[in-house]
Structure formats: C-alpha cells, structure tokens
PDB file of C-alpha atoms in Angstrom:
ATOM      1  CA  UNK A   1      12.552  -6.395  -3.971  1.00 84.00           C
ATOM      2  CA  UNK A   2       8.883  -6.359  -4.884  1.00 92.00           C
ATOM      3  CA  UNK A   3       8.892  -2.766  -6.236  1.00 91.00           C
ATOM      4  CA  UNK A   4      11.531  -3.817  -8.764  1.00 92.00           C
ATOM      5  CA  UNK A   5       9.386  -6.690 -10.019  1.00 95.00           C
ATOM      6  CA  UNK A   6       6.317  -4.461 -10.225  1.00 95.00           C
ATOM      7  CA  UNK A   7       8.144  -1.665 -12.027  1.00 94.00           C
ATOM      8  CA  UNK A   8       9.413  -4.116 -14.621  1.00 95.00           C
ATOM      9  CA  UNK A   9       6.091  -5.951 -15.075  1.00 95.00           C
ATOM     10  CA  UNK A  10       4.128  -2.699 -15.370  1.00 94.00           C
ATOM     11  CA  UNK A  11       6.827  -0.929 -17.413  1.00 93.00           C
ATOM     12  CA  UNK A  12       6.604   1.882 -14.875  1.00 91.00           C
ATOM     13  CA  UNK A  13       9.045   4.075 -13.038  1.00 91.00           C
ATOM     14  CA  UNK A  14       8.665   4.143  -9.278  1.00 91.00           C
ATOM     15  CA  UNK A  15       9.931   5.885  -6.180  1.00 90.00           C
ATOM     16  CA  UNK A  16      10.443   3.697  -3.131  1.00 87.00           C
ATOM     17  CA  UNK A  17      10.123   5.568   0.162  1.00 86.00           C
ATOM     18  CA  UNK A  18      10.665   2.447   2.242  1.00 76.00           C
ATOM     19  CA  UNK A  19      13.293   4.155   4.423  1.00 73.00           C
ATOM     20  CA  UNK A  20      14.587   0.693   5.352  1.00 69.00           C
ATOM     21  CA  UNK A  21      12.603   0.282   8.549  1.00 69.00           C
ATOM     22  CA  UNK A  22      12.398   3.987   9.383  1.00 74.00           C
ATOM     23  CA  UNK A  23       9.180   4.915   7.550  1.00 78.00           C
ATOM     24  CA  UNK A  24       6.697   5.820  10.269  1.00 83.00           C
ATOM     25  CA  UNK A  25       4.000   7.619   8.304  1.00 88.00           C
ATOM     26  CA  UNK A  26       5.041  11.081   9.412  1.00 90.00           C
ATOM     27  CA  UNK A  27       2.851  13.997   8.283  1.00 93.00           C
ATOM     28  CA  UNK A  28       5.841  15.778   6.726  1.00 93.00           C
ATOM     29  CA  UNK A  29       6.501  12.738   4.509  1.00 93.00           C
ATOM     30  CA  UNK A  30       2.792  12.510   3.611  1.00 95.00           C
ATOM     31  CA  UNK A  31       2.840  16.185   2.632  1.00 96.00           C
ATOM     32  CA  UNK A  32       5.946  15.654   0.512  1.00 96.00           C
ATOM     33  CA  UNK A  33       4.456  12.606  -1.208  1.00 95.00           C
ATOM     34  CA  UNK A  34       1.156  14.446  -1.726  1.00 96.00           C
ATOM     35  CA  UNK A  35       3.030  17.048  -3.785  1.00 96.00           C
ATOM     36  CA  UNK A  36       4.602  14.542  -6.171  1.00 95.00           C
ATOM     37  CA  UNK A  37       3.351  13.958  -9.693  1.00 93.00           C
ATOM     38  CA  UNK A  38       2.339  10.292  -9.482  1.00 93.00           C
ATOM     39  CA  UNK A  39      -0.049   7.785 -10.982  1.00 94.00           C
ATOM     40  CA  UNK A  40      -0.497   5.605  -7.892  1.00 95.00           C
ATOM     41  CA  UNK A  41       0.435   5.411  -4.216  1.00 96.00           C
ATOM     42  CA  UNK A  42       1.147   2.119  -2.471  1.00 95.00           C
ATOM     43  CA  UNK A  43       1.013   2.471   1.352  1.00 94.00           C
ATOM     44  CA  UNK A  44       2.526  -0.287   3.483  1.00 91.00           C
ATOM     45  CA  UNK A  45       4.334   1.077   6.504  1.00 85.00           C
ATOM     46  CA  UNK A  46       2.445  -0.770   9.263  1.00 83.00           C
ATOM     47  CA  UNK A  47       5.412  -3.004  10.085  1.00 82.00           C
ATOM     48  CA  UNK A  48       7.564   0.078  10.804  1.00 84.00           C
ATOM     49  CA  UNK A  49       5.128   1.899  13.096  1.00 85.00           C
ATOM     50  CA  UNK A  50       6.541   1.655  16.634  1.00 88.00           C
ATOM     51  CA  UNK A  51       3.200   0.721  18.246  1.00 90.00           C
ATOM     52  CA  UNK A  52      -0.325  -0.132  17.216  1.00 92.00           C
ATOM     53  CA  UNK A  53      -1.537   3.092  18.832  1.00 94.00           C
ATOM     54  CA  UNK A  54       0.947   5.065  16.753  1.00 94.00           C
ATOM     55  CA  UNK A  55      -0.216   3.305  13.602  1.00 94.00           C
ATOM     56  CA  UNK A  56      -3.834   4.054  14.494  1.00 95.00           C
ATOM     57  CA  UNK A  57      -2.975   7.755  14.949  1.00 96.00           C
ATOM     58  CA  UNK A  58      -1.014   8.073  11.708  1.00 95.00           C
ATOM     59  CA  UNK A  59      -2.337   5.697   9.050  1.00 96.00           C
ATOM     60  CA  UNK A  60      -5.653   7.274   8.169  1.00 98.00           C
ATOM     61  CA  UNK A  61      -4.163  10.762   8.600  1.00 97.00           C
ATOM     62  CA  UNK A  62      -1.380   9.914   6.130  1.00 97.00           C
ATOM     63  CA  UNK A  63      -3.999   8.763   3.624  1.00 98.00           C
ATOM     64  CA  UNK A  64      -6.080  11.945   4.150  1.00 98.00           C
ATOM     65  CA  UNK A  65      -3.115  14.256   3.581  1.00 98.00           C
ATOM     66  CA  UNK A  66      -2.358  12.586   0.262  1.00 98.00           C
ATOM     67  CA  UNK A  67      -6.038  12.356  -0.702  1.00 98.00           C
ATOM     68  CA  UNK A  68      -6.706  16.057   0.001  1.00 97.00           C
ATOM     69  CA  UNK A  69      -4.113  17.011  -2.604  1.00 95.00           C
ATOM     70  CA  UNK A  70      -4.878  14.155  -5.027  1.00 96.00           C
ATOM     71  CA  UNK A  71      -8.636  13.486  -5.023  1.00 96.00           C
ATOM     72  CA  UNK A  72      -8.572  10.834  -7.767  1.00 94.00           C
ATOM     73  CA  UNK A  73      -5.162   9.266  -7.201  1.00 96.00           C
ATOM     74  CA  UNK A  74      -5.367   5.484  -6.872  1.00 96.00           C
ATOM     75  CA  UNK A  75      -4.173   4.556  -3.384  1.00 97.00           C
ATOM     76  CA  UNK A  76      -3.469   0.965  -2.414  1.00 97.00           C
ATOM     77  CA  UNK A  77      -3.252   0.184   1.302  1.00 97.00           C
ATOM     78  CA  UNK A  78      -1.571  -3.097   2.188  1.00 95.00           C
ATOM     79  CA  UNK A  79      -0.952  -4.824   5.463  1.00 92.00           C
ATOM     80  CA  UNK A  80       2.259  -6.704   6.227  1.00 87.00           C
ATOM     81  CA  UNK A  81       2.577 -10.082   4.527  1.00 87.00           C
ATOM     82  CA  UNK A  82       3.538 -12.315   7.405  1.00 75.00           C
ATOM     83  CA  UNK A  83       1.266 -12.936  10.385  1.00 64.00           C
ATOM     84  CA  UNK A  84       2.932 -16.197  11.362  1.00 66.00           C
ATOM     85  CA  UNK A  85       5.330 -14.460  13.742  1.00 67.00           C
ATOM     86  CA  UNK A  86       3.408 -12.709  16.557  1.00 69.00           C
ATOM     87  CA  UNK A  87      -0.026 -13.363  14.977  1.00 65.00           C
ATOM     88  CA  UNK A  88      -2.126 -11.381  17.494  1.00 68.00           C
ATOM     89  CA  UNK A  89       0.116  -8.312  17.381  1.00 69.00           C
ATOM     90  CA  UNK A  90       0.284  -8.359  13.594  1.00 77.00           C
ATOM     91  CA  UNK A  91      -3.455  -9.010  13.219  1.00 85.00           C
ATOM     92  CA  UNK A  92      -4.150  -5.859  15.226  1.00 90.00           C
ATOM     93  CA  UNK A  93      -1.958  -3.881  12.829  1.00 90.00           C
ATOM     94  CA  UNK A  94      -3.770  -5.435   9.880  1.00 91.00           C
ATOM     95  CA  UNK A  95      -7.079  -4.337  11.414  1.00 94.00           C
ATOM     96  CA  UNK A  96      -5.870  -0.712  11.560  1.00 96.00           C
ATOM     97  CA  UNK A  97      -5.078  -0.752   7.834  1.00 96.00           C
ATOM     98  CA  UNK A  98      -8.463  -2.295   7.058  1.00 96.00           C
ATOM     99  CA  UNK A  99     -10.172   0.368   9.200  1.00 97.00           C
ATOM    100  CA  UNK A 100      -8.478   3.129   7.193  1.00 97.00           C
ATOM    101  CA  UNK A 101      -9.599   1.490   3.959  1.00 97.00           C
ATOM    102  CA  UNK A 102     -13.183   0.965   5.164  1.00 97.00           C
ATOM    103  CA  UNK A 103     -13.395   4.545   6.402  1.00 97.00           C
ATOM    104  CA  UNK A 104     -12.173   5.839   3.032  1.00 98.00           C
ATOM    105  CA  UNK A 105     -14.740   3.671   1.244  1.00 97.00           C
ATOM    106  CA  UNK A 106     -17.514   4.842   3.591  1.00 97.00           C
ATOM    107  CA  UNK A 107     -16.591   8.421   2.702  1.00 97.00           C
ATOM    108  CA  UNK A 108     -17.149   7.585  -0.967  1.00 97.00           C
ATOM    109  CA  UNK A 109     -13.545   7.137  -2.120  1.00 97.00           C
ATOM    110  CA  UNK A 110     -13.662   5.100  -5.318  1.00 94.00           C
ATOM    111  CA  UNK A 111      -9.902   5.206  -5.811  1.00 96.00           C
ATOM    112  CA  UNK A 112      -8.730   3.153  -2.837  1.00 97.00           C
ATOM    113  CA  UNK A 113      -7.877  -0.552  -2.518  1.00 96.00           C
ATOM    114  CA  UNK A 114      -6.948  -2.848   0.367  1.00 96.00           C
ATOM    115  CA  UNK A 115      -4.573  -5.789   0.029  1.00 95.00           C
ATOM    116  CA  UNK A 116      -4.705  -8.252   2.885  1.00 92.00           C
ATOM    117  CA  UNK A 117      -1.033  -9.012   3.395  1.00 89.00           C
ATOM    118  CA  UNK A 118      -1.752 -12.347   5.032  1.00 87.00           C
ATOM    119  CA  UNK A 119      -2.671 -13.690   1.586  1.00 90.00           C
ATOM    120  CA  UNK A 120       0.534 -12.554  -0.132  1.00 91.00           C
ATOM    121  CA  UNK A 121       2.637 -15.619   0.696  1.00 91.00           C
ATOM    122  CA  UNK A 122      -0.156 -18.082  -0.043  1.00 88.00           C
ATOM    123  CA  UNK A 123      -0.832 -21.187   2.020  1.00 85.00           C
ATOM    124  CA  UNK A 124       1.979 -23.536   1.075  1.00 87.00           C
ATOM    125  CA  UNK A 125       5.551 -23.152   2.379  1.00 88.00           C
ATOM    126  CA  UNK A 126       4.878 -19.781   4.015  1.00 86.00           C
ATOM    127  CA  UNK A 127       7.912 -20.322   6.243  1.00 86.00           C
ATOM    128  CA  UNK A 128      10.119 -20.332   3.119  1.00 91.00           C
ATOM    129  CA  UNK A 129       9.160 -16.725   2.278  1.00 89.00           C
ATOM    130  CA  UNK A 130      11.197 -14.936   4.937  1.00 87.00           C
ATOM    131  CA  UNK A 131      14.766 -14.966   6.200  1.00 87.00           C
ATOM    132  CA  UNK A 132      13.824 -14.748   9.860  1.00 83.00           C
ATOM    133  CA  UNK A 133      10.047 -15.030  10.162  1.00 78.00           C
ATOM    134  CA  UNK A 134       9.617 -11.306   9.459  1.00 80.00           C
ATOM    135  CA  UNK A 135      11.768 -10.023   6.580  1.00 85.00           C
ATOM    136  CA  UNK A 136      10.879 -11.356   3.099  1.00 89.00           C
ATOM    137  CA  UNK A 137      13.529 -13.135   1.093  1.00 92.00           C
ATOM    138  CA  UNK A 138      13.618 -13.374  -2.719  1.00 94.00           C
ATOM    139  CA  UNK A 139      10.709 -15.837  -2.793  1.00 94.00           C
ATOM    140  CA  UNK A 140       8.692 -13.672  -0.396  1.00 93.00           C
ATOM    141  CA  UNK A 141       9.277 -10.520  -2.436  1.00 94.00           C
ATOM    142  CA  UNK A 142       8.355 -12.357  -5.632  1.00 96.00           C
ATOM    143  CA  UNK A 143       5.093 -13.646  -4.124  1.00 95.00           C
ATOM    144  CA  UNK A 144       4.328 -10.194  -2.758  1.00 94.00           C
ATOM    145  CA  UNK A 145       4.789  -8.695  -6.223  1.00 96.00           C
ATOM    146  CA  UNK A 146       2.575 -11.370  -7.792  1.00 96.00           C
ATOM    147  CA  UNK A 147      -0.238 -10.637  -5.343  1.00 95.00           C
ATOM    148  CA  UNK A 148       0.090  -6.833  -5.616  1.00 96.00           C
ATOM    149  CA  UNK A 149       0.374  -6.774  -9.421  1.00 96.00           C
ATOM    150  CA  UNK A 150      -3.334  -7.216 -10.300  1.00 96.00           C
ATOM    151  CA  UNK A 151      -4.315  -4.388  -7.934  1.00 95.00           C
ATOM    152  CA  UNK A 152      -1.727  -2.042  -9.387  1.00 95.00           C
ATOM    153  CA  UNK A 153      -2.654  -2.984 -12.929  1.00 95.00           C
ATOM    154  CA  UNK A 154      -6.330  -2.251 -12.204  1.00 94.00           C
ATOM    155  CA  UNK A 155      -5.537   1.005 -10.406  1.00 94.00           C
ATOM    156  CA  UNK A 156      -3.233   2.230 -13.162  1.00 93.00           C
ATOM    157  CA  UNK A 157      -5.771   1.294 -15.826  1.00 90.00           C
ATOM    158  CA  UNK A 158      -8.433   3.237 -13.930  1.00 83.00           C
ATOM    159  CA  UNK A 159      -6.071   6.202 -13.738  1.00 71.00           C
ATOM    160  CA  UNK A 160      -5.259   5.953 -17.464  1.00 70.00           C
ATOM    161  CA  UNK A 161      -8.945   5.693 -18.372  1.00 66.00           C
ATOM    162  CA  UNK A 162      -9.677   8.743 -16.201  1.00 57.00           C
ATOM    163  CA  UNK A 163      -6.894  10.758 -17.869  1.00 50.00           C
ATOM    164  CA  UNK A 164      -8.150   9.745 -21.316  1.00 45.00           C
ATOM    165  CA  UNK A 165     -11.658  10.814 -20.324  1.00 41.00           C
ATOM    166  CA  UNK A 166     -10.424  14.200 -19.141  1.00 43.00           C
ATOM    167  CA  UNK A 167      -8.425  14.667 -22.329  1.00 40.00           C
ATOM    168  CA  UNK A 168     -11.456  13.740 -24.456  1.00 39.00           C
ATOM    169  CA  UNK A 169     -13.642  16.125 -22.471  1.00 33.00           C
ATOM    170  CA  UNK A 170     -11.290  18.991 -23.246  1.00 33.00           C
ATOM    171  CA  UNK A 171     -11.435  18.488 -26.999  1.00 32.00           C
TER     172      UNK A 171
END
C-alpha cells in the first residue's frame, strides 16, 4: 500500500486510519486524531463518504477539529486518484476537497497542501493502476506514493525546520 512505500522512503513511522472503506470523517475520529502526537496528517477519505453532501458536511469540519488542536501541523488533503470511473460523481468529490483546502488557505493556513488525485496515476496506462476501475493495485499504490512523496517530504521538512526554530528560540 502507498503508506508502506512512504514510510520506508521517508524513514518514518505512520499510523494508517484507513478503516478499509469505513472511514467517514466522523468528528469522534477527528478528535482522536487531533490528540495524537504527530508530525503530519494525510487526509483522503472522500472515496468512503457515503454521499457528496455528507463529504461536504464533514471534510472541512474534520480539518478544523484537527487544526484547532494542532495549529502548525502540516495537513495534506488529497482527492481520490481515479476519476475514470464515474467522472462527474468523482469530480464533484474532488471539488469538495479543493474547497476545504482553498478555505483553509483563505483563512491564512500556511501548513496545508492539496494533492489533486487525478494526477496520481499519470496519463499513460491509467487503466492498469486499479483492479476494478476503483481500487488501486500494486502499480496504482506505487504511483500514488510517488506523487504524494514530494508533498510529504516538503511538509515534514517544514515541520522539522519549525521545531528546530522553536528549539533555537528557547536557548
């Protein structure tokens, strides 16, 4: 899976709250995650939200709950990687994620990123990246990890630089 690649490439431990299709962005989960000691949060549950309206109600709220408790935590929001199956439906979900990101940026959040999932599989042989048009296979997960990696590397570097700054300021 892509978290495994990323953990290895970044030499970082990770917790995966993917819930295997049952992660719906519930407030109780956001509150739990907000209380964890972490260096970065990667949010990508749009494909699990039961409806677009549900996603619209929960996505930004999930972000806010985490942000309220972690004002400088790097947060990466990503949309699902495959729009080839049900392109209109999936594009609407992608728009919700982008709206959350743009709202966070408009509020002055300098620690938030957006990854457009439609770019994760690239242009060539996109149909070879999933088992069934929706669920990534090994190639799909690998390409996802490759596209997410630079964002995580940048976010973690920003977090490390910030921690170094704070440490230096205390001396």
